[in-house]
Tab-separated table of C-alpha atoms and ligand atoms in Angstrom:
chain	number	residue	atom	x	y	z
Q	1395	UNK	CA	-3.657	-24.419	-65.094
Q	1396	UNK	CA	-5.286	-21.738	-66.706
Q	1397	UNK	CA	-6.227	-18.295	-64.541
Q	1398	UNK	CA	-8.961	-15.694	-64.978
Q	1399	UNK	CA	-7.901	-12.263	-66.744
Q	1400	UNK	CA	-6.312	-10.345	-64.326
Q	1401	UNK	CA	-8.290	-8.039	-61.980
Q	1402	UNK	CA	-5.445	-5.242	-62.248
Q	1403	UNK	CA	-7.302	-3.537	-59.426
Q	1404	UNK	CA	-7.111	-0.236	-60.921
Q	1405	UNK	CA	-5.951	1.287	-64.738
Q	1406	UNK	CA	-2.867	2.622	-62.799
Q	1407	UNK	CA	-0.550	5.196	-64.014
Q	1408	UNK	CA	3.055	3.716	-64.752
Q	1409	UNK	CA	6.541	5.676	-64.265
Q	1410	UNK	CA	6.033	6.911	-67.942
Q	1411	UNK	CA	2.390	8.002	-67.444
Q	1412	UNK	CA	0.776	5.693	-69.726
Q	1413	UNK	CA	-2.524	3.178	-68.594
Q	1414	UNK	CA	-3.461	0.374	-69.006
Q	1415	UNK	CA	-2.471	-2.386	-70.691
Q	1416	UNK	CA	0.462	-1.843	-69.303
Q	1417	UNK	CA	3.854	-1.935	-72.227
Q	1418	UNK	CA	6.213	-4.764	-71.098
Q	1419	UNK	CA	9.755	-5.904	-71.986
Q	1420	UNK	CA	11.593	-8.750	-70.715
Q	1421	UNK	CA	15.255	-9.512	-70.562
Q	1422	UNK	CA	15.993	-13.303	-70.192
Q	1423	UNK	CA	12.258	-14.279	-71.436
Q	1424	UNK	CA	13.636	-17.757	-71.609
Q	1425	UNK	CA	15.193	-18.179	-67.936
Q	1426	UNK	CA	13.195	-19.266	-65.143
Q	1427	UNK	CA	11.998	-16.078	-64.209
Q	1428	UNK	CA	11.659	-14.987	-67.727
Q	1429	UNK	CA	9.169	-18.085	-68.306
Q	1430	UNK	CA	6.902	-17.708	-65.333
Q	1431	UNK	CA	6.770	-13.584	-66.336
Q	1432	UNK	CA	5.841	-14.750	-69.961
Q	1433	UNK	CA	2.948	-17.631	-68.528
Q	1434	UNK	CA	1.447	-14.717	-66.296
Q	1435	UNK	CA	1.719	-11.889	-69.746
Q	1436	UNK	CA	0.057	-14.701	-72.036
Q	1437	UNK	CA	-2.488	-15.092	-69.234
Q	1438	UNK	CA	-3.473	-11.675	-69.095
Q	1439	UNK	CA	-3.681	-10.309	-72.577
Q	1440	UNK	CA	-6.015	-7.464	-72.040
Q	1441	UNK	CA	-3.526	-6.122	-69.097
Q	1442	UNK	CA	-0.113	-6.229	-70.995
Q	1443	UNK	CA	1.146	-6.008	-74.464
Q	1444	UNK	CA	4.814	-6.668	-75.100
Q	1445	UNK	CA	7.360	-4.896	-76.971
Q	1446	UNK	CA	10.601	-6.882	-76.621
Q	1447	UNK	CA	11.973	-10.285	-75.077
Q	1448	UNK	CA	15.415	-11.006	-74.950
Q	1449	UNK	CA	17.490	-14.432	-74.406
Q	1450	UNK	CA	21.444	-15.605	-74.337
Q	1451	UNK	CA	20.894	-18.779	-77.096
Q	1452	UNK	CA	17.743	-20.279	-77.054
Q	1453	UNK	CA	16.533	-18.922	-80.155
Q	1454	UNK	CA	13.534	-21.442	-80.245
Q	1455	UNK	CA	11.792	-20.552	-76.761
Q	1456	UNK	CA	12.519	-16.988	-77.458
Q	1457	UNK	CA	11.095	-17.245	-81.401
Q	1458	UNK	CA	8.120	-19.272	-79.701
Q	1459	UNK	CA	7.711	-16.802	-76.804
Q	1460	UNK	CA	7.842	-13.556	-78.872
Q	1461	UNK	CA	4.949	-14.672	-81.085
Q	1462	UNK	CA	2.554	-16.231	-78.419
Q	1463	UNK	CA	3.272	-12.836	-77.079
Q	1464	UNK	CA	3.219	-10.616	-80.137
Q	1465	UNK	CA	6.276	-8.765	-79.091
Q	1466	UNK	CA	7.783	-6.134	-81.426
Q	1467	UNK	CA	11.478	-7.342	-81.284
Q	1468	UNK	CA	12.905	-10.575	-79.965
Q	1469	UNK	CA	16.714	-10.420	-79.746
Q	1470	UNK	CA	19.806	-12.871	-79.309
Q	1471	UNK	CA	22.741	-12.076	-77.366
Q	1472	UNK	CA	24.501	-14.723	-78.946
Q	1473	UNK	CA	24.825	-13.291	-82.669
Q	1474	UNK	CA	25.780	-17.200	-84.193
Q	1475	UNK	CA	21.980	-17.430	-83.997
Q	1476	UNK	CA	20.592	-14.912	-85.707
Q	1477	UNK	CA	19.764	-16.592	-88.921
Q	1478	UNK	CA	17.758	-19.044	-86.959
Q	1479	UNK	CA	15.952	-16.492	-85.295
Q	1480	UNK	CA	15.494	-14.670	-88.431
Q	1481	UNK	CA	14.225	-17.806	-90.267
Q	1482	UNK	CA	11.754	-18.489	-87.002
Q	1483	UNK	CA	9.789	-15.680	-87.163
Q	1484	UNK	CA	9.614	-15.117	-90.909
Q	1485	UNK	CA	6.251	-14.253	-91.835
Q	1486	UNK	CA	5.513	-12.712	-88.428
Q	1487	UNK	CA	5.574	-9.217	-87.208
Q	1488	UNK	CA	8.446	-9.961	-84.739
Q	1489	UNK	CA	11.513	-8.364	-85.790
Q	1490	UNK	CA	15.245	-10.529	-85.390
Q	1491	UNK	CA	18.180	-8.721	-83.623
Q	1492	UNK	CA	21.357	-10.138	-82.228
Q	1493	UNK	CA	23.963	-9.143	-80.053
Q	1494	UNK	CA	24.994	-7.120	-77.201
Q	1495	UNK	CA	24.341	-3.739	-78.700
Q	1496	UNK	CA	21.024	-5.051	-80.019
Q	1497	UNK	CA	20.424	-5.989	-76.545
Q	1498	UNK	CA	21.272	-2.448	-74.832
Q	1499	UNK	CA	19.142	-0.550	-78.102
Q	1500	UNK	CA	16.436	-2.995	-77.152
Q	1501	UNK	CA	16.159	-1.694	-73.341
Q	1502	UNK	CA	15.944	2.285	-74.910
Q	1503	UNK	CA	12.606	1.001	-76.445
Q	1504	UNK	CA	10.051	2.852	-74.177
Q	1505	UNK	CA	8.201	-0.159	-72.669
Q	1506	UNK	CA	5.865	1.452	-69.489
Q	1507	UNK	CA	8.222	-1.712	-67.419
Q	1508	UNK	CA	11.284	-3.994	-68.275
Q	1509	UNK	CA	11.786	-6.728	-66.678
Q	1510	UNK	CA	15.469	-7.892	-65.627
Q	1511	UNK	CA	15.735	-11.005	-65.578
Q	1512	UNK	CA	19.363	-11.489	-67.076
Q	1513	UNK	CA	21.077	-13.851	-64.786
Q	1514	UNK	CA	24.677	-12.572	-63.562
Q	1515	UNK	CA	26.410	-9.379	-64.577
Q	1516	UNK	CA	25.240	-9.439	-68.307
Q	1517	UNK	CA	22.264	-7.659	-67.398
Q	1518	UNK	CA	24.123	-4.790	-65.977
Q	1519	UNK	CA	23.857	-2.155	-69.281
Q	1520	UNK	CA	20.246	-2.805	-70.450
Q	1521	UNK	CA	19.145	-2.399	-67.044
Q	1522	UNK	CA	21.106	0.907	-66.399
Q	1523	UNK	CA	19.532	2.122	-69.879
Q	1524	UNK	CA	16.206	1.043	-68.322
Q	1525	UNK	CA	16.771	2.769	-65.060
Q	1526	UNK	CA	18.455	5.958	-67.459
Q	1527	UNK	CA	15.034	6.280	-69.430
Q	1528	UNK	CA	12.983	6.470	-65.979
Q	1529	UNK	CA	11.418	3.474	-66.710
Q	1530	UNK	CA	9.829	1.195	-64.181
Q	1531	UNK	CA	12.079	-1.768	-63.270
Q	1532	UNK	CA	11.093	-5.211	-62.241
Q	1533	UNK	CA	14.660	-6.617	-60.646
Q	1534	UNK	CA	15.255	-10.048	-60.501
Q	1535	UNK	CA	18.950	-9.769	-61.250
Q	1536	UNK	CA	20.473	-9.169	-58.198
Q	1537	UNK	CA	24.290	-9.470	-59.536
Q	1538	UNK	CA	23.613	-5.832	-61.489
Q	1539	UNK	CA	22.911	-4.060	-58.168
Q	1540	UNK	CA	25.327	-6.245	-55.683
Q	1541	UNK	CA	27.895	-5.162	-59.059
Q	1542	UNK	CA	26.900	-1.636	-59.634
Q	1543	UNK	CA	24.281	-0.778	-56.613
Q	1544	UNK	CA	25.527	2.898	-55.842
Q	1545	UNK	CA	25.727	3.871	-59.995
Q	1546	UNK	CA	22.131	1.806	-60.753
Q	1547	UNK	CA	20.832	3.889	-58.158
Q	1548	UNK	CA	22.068	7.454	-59.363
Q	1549	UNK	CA	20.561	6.273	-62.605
Q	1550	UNK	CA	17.056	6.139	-61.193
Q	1551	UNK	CA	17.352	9.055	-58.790
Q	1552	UNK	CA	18.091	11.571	-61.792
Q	1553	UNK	CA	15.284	9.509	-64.114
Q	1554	UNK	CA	12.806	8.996	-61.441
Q	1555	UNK	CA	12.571	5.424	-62.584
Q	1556	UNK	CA	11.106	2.837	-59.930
Q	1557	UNK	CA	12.975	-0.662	-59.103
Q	1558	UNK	CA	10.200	-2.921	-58.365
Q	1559	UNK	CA	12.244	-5.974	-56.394
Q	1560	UNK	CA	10.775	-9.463	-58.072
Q	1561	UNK	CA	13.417	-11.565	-55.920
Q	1562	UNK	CA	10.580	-13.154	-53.470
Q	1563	UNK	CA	12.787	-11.813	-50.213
Q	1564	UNK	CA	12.919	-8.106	-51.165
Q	1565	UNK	CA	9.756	-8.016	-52.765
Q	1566	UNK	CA	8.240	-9.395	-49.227
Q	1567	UNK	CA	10.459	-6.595	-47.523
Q	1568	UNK	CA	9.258	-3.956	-50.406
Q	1569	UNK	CA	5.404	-4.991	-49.505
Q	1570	UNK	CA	5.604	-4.685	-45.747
Q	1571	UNK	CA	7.524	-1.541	-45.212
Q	1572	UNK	CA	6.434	1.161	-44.284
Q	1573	UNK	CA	8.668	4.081	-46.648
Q	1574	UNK	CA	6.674	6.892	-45.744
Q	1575	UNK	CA	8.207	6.455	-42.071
Q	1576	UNK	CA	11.316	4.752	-42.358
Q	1577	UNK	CA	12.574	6.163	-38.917
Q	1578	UNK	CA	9.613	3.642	-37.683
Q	1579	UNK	CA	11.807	0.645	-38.946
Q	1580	UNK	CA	14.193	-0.899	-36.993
Q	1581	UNK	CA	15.456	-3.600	-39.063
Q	1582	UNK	CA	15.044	-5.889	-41.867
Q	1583	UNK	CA	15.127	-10.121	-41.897
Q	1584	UNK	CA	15.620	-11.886	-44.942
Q	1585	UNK	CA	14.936	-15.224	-44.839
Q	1586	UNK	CA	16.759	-18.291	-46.377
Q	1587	UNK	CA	15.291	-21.783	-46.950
Q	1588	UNK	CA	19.218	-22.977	-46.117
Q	1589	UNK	CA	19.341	-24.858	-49.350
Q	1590	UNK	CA	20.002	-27.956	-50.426
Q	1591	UNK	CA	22.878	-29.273	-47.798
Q	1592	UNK	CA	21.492	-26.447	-44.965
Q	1593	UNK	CA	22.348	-29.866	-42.576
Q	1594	UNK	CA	25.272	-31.366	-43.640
Q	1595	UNK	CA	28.576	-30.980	-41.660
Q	1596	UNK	CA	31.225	-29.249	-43.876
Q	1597	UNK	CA	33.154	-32.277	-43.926
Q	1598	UNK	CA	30.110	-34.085	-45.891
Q	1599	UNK	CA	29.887	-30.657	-48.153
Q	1600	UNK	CA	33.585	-31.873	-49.456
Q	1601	UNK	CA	31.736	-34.653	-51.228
Q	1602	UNK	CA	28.827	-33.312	-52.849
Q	1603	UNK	CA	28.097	-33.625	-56.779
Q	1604	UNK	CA	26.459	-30.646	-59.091
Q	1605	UNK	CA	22.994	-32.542	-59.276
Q	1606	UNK	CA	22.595	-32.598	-55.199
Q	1607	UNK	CA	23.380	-28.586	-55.289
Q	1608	UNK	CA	21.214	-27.821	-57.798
Q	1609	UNK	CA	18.683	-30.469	-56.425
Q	1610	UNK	CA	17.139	-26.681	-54.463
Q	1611	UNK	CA	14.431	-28.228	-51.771
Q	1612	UNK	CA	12.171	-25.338	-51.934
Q	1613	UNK	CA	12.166	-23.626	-55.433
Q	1614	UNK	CA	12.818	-24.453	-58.926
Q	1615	UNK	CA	15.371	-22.063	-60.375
Q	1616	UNK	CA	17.641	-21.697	-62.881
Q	1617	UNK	CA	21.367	-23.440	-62.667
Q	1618	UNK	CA	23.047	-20.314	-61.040
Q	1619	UNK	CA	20.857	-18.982	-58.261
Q	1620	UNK	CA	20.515	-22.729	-56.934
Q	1621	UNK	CA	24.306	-23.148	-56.766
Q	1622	UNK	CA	24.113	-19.684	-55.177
Q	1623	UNK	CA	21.109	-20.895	-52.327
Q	1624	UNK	CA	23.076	-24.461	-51.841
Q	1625	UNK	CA	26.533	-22.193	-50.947
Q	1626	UNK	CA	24.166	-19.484	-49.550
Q	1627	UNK	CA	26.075	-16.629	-51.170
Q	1628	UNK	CA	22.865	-15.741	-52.986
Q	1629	UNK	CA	21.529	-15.067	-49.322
Q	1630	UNK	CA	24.860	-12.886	-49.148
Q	1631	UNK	CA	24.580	-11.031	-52.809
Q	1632	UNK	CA	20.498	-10.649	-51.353
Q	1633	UNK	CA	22.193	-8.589	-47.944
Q	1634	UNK	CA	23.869	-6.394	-50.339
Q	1635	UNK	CA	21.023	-5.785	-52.607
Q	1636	UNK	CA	18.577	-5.321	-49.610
Q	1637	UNK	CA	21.027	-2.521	-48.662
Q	1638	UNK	CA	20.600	-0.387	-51.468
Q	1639	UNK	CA	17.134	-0.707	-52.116
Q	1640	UNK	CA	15.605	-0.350	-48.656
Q	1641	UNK	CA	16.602	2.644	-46.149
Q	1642	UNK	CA	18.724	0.645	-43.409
Q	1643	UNK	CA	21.891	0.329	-42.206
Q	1644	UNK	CA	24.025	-2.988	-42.944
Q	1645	UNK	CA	23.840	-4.124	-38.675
Q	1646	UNK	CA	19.788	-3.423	-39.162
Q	1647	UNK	CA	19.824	-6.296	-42.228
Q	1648	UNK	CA	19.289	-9.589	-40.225
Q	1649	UNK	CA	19.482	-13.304	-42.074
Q	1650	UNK	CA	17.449	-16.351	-40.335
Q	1651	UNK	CA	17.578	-19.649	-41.644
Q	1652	UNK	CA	13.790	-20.754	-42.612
Q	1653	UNK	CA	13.454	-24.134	-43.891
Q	1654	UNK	CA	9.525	-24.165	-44.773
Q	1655	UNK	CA	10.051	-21.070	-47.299
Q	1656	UNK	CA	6.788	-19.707	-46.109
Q	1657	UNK	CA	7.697	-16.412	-44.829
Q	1658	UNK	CA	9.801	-14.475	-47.284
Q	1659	UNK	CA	11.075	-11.889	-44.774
Q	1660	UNK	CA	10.062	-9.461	-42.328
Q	1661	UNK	CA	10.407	-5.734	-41.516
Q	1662	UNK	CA	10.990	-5.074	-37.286
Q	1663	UNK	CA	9.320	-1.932	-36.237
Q	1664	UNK	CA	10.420	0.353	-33.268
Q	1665	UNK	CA	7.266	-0.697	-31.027
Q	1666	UNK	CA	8.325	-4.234	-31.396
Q	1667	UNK	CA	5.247	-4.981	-33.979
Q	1668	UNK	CA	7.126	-7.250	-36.674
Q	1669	UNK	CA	5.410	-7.997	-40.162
Q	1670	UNK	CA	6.042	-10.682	-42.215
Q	1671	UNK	CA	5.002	-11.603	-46.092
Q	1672	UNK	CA	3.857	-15.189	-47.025
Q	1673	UNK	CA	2.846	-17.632	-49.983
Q	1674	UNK	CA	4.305	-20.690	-50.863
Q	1675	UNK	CA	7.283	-20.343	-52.793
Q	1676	UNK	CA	6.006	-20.006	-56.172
Q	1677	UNK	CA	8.167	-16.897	-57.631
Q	1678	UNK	CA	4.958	-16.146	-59.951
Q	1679	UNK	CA	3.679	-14.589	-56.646
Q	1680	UNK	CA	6.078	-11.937	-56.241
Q	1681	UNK	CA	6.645	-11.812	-60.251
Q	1682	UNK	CA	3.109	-10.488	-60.753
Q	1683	UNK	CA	3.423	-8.421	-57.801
Q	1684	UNK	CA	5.846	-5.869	-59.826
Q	1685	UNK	CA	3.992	-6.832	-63.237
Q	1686	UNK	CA	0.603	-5.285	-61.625
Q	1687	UNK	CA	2.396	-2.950	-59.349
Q	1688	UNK	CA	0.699	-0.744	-57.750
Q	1689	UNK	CA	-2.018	-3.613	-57.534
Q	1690	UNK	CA	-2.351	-6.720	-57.936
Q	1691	UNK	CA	-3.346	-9.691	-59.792
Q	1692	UNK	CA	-5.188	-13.727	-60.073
Q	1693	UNK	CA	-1.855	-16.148	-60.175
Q	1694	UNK	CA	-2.139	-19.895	-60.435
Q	1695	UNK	CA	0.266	-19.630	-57.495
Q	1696	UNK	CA	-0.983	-22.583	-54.657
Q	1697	UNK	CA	-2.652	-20.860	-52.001
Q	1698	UNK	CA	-0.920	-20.883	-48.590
Q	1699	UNK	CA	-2.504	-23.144	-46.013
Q	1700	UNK	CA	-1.235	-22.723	-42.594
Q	1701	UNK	CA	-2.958	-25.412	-41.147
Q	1702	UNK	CA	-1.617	-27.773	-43.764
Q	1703	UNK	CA	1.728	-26.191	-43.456
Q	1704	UNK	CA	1.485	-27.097	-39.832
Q	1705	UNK	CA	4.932	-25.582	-38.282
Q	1706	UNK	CA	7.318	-23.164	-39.182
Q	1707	UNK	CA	10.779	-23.317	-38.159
Q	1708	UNK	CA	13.543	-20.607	-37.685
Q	1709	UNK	CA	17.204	-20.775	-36.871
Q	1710	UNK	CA	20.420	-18.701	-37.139
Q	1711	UNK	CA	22.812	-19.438	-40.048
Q	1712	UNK	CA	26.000	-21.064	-39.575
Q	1713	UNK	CA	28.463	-18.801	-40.941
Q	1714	UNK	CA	31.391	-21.223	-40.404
Q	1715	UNK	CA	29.645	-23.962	-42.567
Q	1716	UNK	CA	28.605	-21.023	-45.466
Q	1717	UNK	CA	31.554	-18.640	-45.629
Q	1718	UNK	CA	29.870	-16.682	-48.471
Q	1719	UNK	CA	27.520	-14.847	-45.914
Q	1720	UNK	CA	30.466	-13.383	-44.163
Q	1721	UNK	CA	32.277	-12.745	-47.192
Q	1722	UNK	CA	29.471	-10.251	-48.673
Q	1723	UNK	CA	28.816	-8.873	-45.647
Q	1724	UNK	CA	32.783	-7.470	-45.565
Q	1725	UNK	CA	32.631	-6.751	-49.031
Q	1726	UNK	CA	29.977	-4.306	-48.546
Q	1727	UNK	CA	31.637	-2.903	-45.883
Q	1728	UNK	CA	35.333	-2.512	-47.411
Q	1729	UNK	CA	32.405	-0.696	-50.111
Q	1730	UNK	CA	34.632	0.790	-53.566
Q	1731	UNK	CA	34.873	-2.234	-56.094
Q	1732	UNK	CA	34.711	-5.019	-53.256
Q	1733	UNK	CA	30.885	-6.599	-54.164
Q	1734	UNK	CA	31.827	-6.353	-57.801
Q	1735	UNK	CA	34.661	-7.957	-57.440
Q	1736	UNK	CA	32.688	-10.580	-54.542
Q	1737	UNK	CA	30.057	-10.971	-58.072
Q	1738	UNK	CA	32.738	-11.348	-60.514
Q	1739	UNK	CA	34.514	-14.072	-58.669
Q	1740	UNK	CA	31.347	-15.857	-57.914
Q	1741	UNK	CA	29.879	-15.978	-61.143
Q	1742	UNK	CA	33.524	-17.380	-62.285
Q	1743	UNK	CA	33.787	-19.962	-59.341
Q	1744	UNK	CA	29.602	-21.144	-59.786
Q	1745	UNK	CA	30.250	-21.622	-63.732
Q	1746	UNK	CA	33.795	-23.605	-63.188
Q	1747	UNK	CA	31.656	-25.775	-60.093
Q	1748	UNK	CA	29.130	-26.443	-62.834
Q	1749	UNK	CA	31.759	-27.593	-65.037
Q	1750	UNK	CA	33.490	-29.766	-62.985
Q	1751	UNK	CA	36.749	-27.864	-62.275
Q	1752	UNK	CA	36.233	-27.212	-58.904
Q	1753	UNK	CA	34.416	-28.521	-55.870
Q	1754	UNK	CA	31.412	-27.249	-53.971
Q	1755	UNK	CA	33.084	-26.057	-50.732
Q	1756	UNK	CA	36.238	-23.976	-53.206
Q	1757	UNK	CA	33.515	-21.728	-54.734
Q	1758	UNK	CA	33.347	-19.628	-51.625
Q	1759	UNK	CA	37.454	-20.402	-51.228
Q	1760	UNK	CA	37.843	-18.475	-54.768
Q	1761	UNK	CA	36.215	-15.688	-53.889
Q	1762	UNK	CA	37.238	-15.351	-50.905
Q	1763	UNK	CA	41.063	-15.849	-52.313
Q	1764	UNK	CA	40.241	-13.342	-55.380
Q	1765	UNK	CA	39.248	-10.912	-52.468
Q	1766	UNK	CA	41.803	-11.051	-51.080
Q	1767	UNK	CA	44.062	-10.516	-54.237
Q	1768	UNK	CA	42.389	-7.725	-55.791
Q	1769	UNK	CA	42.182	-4.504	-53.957
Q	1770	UNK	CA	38.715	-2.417	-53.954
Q	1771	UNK	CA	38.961	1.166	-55.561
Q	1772	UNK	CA	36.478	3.914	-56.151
Q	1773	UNK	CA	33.763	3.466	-58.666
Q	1774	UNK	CA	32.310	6.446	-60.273
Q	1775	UNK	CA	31.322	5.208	-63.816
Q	1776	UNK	CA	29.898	1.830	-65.377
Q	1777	UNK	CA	33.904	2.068	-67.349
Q	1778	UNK	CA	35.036	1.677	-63.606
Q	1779	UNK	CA	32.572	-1.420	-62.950
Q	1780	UNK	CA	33.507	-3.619	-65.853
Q	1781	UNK	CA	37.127	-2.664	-65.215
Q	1782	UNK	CA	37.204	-4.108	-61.858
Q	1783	UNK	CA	34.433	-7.271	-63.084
Q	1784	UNK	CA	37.092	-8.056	-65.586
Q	1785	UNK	CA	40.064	-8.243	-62.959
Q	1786	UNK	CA	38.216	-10.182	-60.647
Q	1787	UNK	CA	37.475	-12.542	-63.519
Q	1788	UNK	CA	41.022	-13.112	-64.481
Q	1789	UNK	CA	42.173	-13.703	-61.208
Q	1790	UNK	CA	38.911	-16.088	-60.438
Q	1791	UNK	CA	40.384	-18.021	-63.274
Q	1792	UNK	CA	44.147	-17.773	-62.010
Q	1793	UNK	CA	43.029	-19.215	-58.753
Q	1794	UNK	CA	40.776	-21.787	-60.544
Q	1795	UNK	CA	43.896	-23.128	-62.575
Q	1796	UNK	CA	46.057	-23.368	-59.078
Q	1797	UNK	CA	43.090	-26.107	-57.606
Q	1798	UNK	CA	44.063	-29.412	-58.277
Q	1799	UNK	CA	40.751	-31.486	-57.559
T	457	LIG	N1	14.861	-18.288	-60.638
T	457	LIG	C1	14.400	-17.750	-59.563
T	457	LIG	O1	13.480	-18.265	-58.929
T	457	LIG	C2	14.971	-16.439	-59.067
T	457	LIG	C3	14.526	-15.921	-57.851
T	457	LIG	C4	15.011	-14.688	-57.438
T	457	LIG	C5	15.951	-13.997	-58.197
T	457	LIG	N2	16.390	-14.547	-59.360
T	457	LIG	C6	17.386	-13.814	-60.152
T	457	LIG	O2	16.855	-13.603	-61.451
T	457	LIG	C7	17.899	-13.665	-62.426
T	457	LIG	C8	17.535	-14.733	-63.446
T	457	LIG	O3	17.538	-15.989	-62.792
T	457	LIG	P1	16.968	-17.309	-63.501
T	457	LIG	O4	16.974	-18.338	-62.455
T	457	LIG	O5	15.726	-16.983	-64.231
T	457	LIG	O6	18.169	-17.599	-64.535
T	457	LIG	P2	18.157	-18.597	-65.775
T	457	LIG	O7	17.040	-19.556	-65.680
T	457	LIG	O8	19.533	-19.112	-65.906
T	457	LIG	O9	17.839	-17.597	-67.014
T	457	LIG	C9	18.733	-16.589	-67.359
T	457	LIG	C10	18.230	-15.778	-68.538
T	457	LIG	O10	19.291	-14.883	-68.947
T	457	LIG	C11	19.643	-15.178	-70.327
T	457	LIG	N3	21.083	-14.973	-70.464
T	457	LIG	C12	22.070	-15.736	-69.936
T	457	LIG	N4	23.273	-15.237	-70.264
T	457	LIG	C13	23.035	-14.144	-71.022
T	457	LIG	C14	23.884	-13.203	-71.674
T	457	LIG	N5	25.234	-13.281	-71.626
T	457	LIG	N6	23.301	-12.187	-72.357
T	457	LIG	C15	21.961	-12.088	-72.454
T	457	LIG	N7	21.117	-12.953	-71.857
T	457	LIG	C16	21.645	-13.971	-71.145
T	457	LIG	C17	19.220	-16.613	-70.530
T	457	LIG	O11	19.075	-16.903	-71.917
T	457	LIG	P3	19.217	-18.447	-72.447
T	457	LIG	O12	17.976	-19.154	-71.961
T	457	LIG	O13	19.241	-18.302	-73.913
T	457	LIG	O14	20.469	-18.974	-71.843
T	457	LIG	C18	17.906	-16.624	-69.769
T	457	LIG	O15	16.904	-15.988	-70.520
T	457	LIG	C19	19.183	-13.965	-61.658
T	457	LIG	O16	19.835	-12.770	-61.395
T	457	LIG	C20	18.688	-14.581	-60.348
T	457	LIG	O17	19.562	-14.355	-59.266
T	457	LIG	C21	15.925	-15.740	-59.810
């Protein structure tokens, strides 16, 4: 459905000082995040113009994307496909790159915003050279901070860049807090819709194929984040990242289990006042939030209707049934390497699930084995961070070969 220009309610000043239209980049332009960000860019042409997009393989959505868009530079990480780029936007004004380098050169580009929307620890450098620049950053990766929170955030203290959160749970929390009196905050509650088996005994769990956890019952996502809602470590990578971007202490950061996916968290306040965001869960709503940050803007997002809605419900989680909640909680706690190593594994366990090595209920078993194996150290460089990704990986893939299914 088409949607009026946006009503960016003022020309705003970005990070970088520039107004309107506001410059845009986008890494992962072809994900699911990436899509929705480009639908709401094409939709508001007087508002945005776009320098790069960025994409793993898909050379065709990103060729198509980048001129709908008229971005400056579209590039591959995967360099086999840089011919076919190349060839697709001959006799256009996009310019073909390829590769990894290509893809950190392409977040020094001074874009007013880039949006991260890399999925997994591949989006860790060209977001820290977003966040180096001072740039303003629309997150939806979570694995980059869970991975690298304390060194991200160094990054934009000494740039004065501004993460914008885009995951619908943190940008709820980001849009009801109140940061100019954090003392008045006495805790934060993400919510999670429970995912796909948020009722099934863990005996049933044993049993369950790749198409039921990606089958999400709420939101459509890409292949990753759904395995990561069905297991409900995403809820536990979302702890973590709610840690470093909002001023509270891990016993303040509260989960609830919240089948409807109407309320996207709340904030608790010391005079007992709690406020909540809500919208259906259409992630174009919080998208365009950051896009149009500090305003806002017309989404084809469907409106919330209470009455229609008609209940909402609310329960604890069961960490017995989802281990991963527990497991990033003490990851963040042991602090050092720990949540890169909790992401590494994960990302390793999720890909061999999706590829039929392993079964649902041994992705949180990895990482809670690879844990266990590899101690946590001090990080004090991004060297330090891939270093301890890269162990975790091996030994996600040791453990891996040891499961006999
Ligand atoms: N989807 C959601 O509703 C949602 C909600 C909240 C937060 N998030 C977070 O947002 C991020 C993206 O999620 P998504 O669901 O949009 O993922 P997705 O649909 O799998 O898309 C991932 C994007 O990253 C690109 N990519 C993959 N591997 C890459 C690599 N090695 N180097 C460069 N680019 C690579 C993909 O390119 P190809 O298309 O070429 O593979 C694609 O553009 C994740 O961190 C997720 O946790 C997502």
């Amino acid at each position: 459905m088409a949607v009026a220009e946006a009503p960016i309610s003022e020309p705003h000043t970005s990070a970088l000082g520039s107004i309107n239209p506001r410059s845009i980049s986008v890494f992962g332009s072809t994900g699911s995040i990436g899509c929705n960000t480009v639908e709401l860019l094409s939709q508001n042409p007087k508002s945005f113009s776009v320098d790069a997009l960025t994409a793993g393989s898909n050379w065709q959505l990103l060729a198509k994307q980048a001129i709908e868009l008229g971005a400056s530079v579209a590039v591959i990480n995967d360099e086999s496909h840089y011919n076919d780029l190349k060839n697709a936007l001959s006799g256009t004004n996009v310019e073909a790159q390829a590769g990894n380098v290509a893809l950190v050169e392409a977040a020094k580009i001074p874009s007013d915003m880039v949006v991260a929307a890399i999925v997994g620890a591949a989006g860790l450098k060209p977001t820290l050279e977003a966040a180096k620049r001072g740039a303003l950053v629309a997150l939806a990766n979570k694995e980059c901070l869970v991975s690298a929170g304390d060194i991200l955030l160094k990054e934009v203290k000494k740039s004065g860049a501004t993460i914008i959160p885009v995951d619908s749970e943190h940008s709820a929390i980001f849009q009801v807090f109140d940061f100019d009196n954090p003392d008045s905050v006495a805790g934060i509650t993400l919510t999670a819709s429970g995912g796909p088996f948020r009722d099934l005994s863990l005996a049933e769990m044993q049993s369950v194929t790749r198409e039921d956890a990606l089958n999400h019952p709420n939101w459509d996502m890409g292949a990753k984040i759904s395995i990561d809602s069905a297991t409900m470590m995403n809820k536990g990578l979302e702890i973590i990242e709610a840690f470093h971007l909002f001023p509270v202490a891990l016993d303040e950061i509260d989960v609830l289990v919240h089948p409807q996916s109407v309320v996207h968290s709340l904030v608790s306040y010391v005079d007992g006042s709690v406020l909540a965001q809500m919208g259906t869960p259409d992630m174009k709503t919080p998208i365009s939030y950051a896009l149009a940050w500090p305003g806002r803007m017309t989404t084809s997002a469907q409106k919330l209707s209470l009455a229609d809605v008609g209940r909402l419900d609310f329960r604890a989680p069961d960490n017995e049934r989802f281990p991963a909640l527990g497991l990033a909680r003490r990851a963040l706690q042991t602090g050092g390497s720990a949540p890169t190593i909790l992401n590494a594994a994960n990302e390793v366990a999720v890909l061999a699930f999706l590829q039929g090595k392993i079964g649902f209920v041994q992705i949180s078993a990895v990482v809670q084995r690879v844990l266990e194996s590899v101690n946590s150290v001090a990080m004090g460089s991004i060297d330090d961070v891939l270093a301890a990704d890269d162990e975790a990986r091996d030994t996600a893939n040791n453990v891996i070969n040891t499961i006999k299914l």
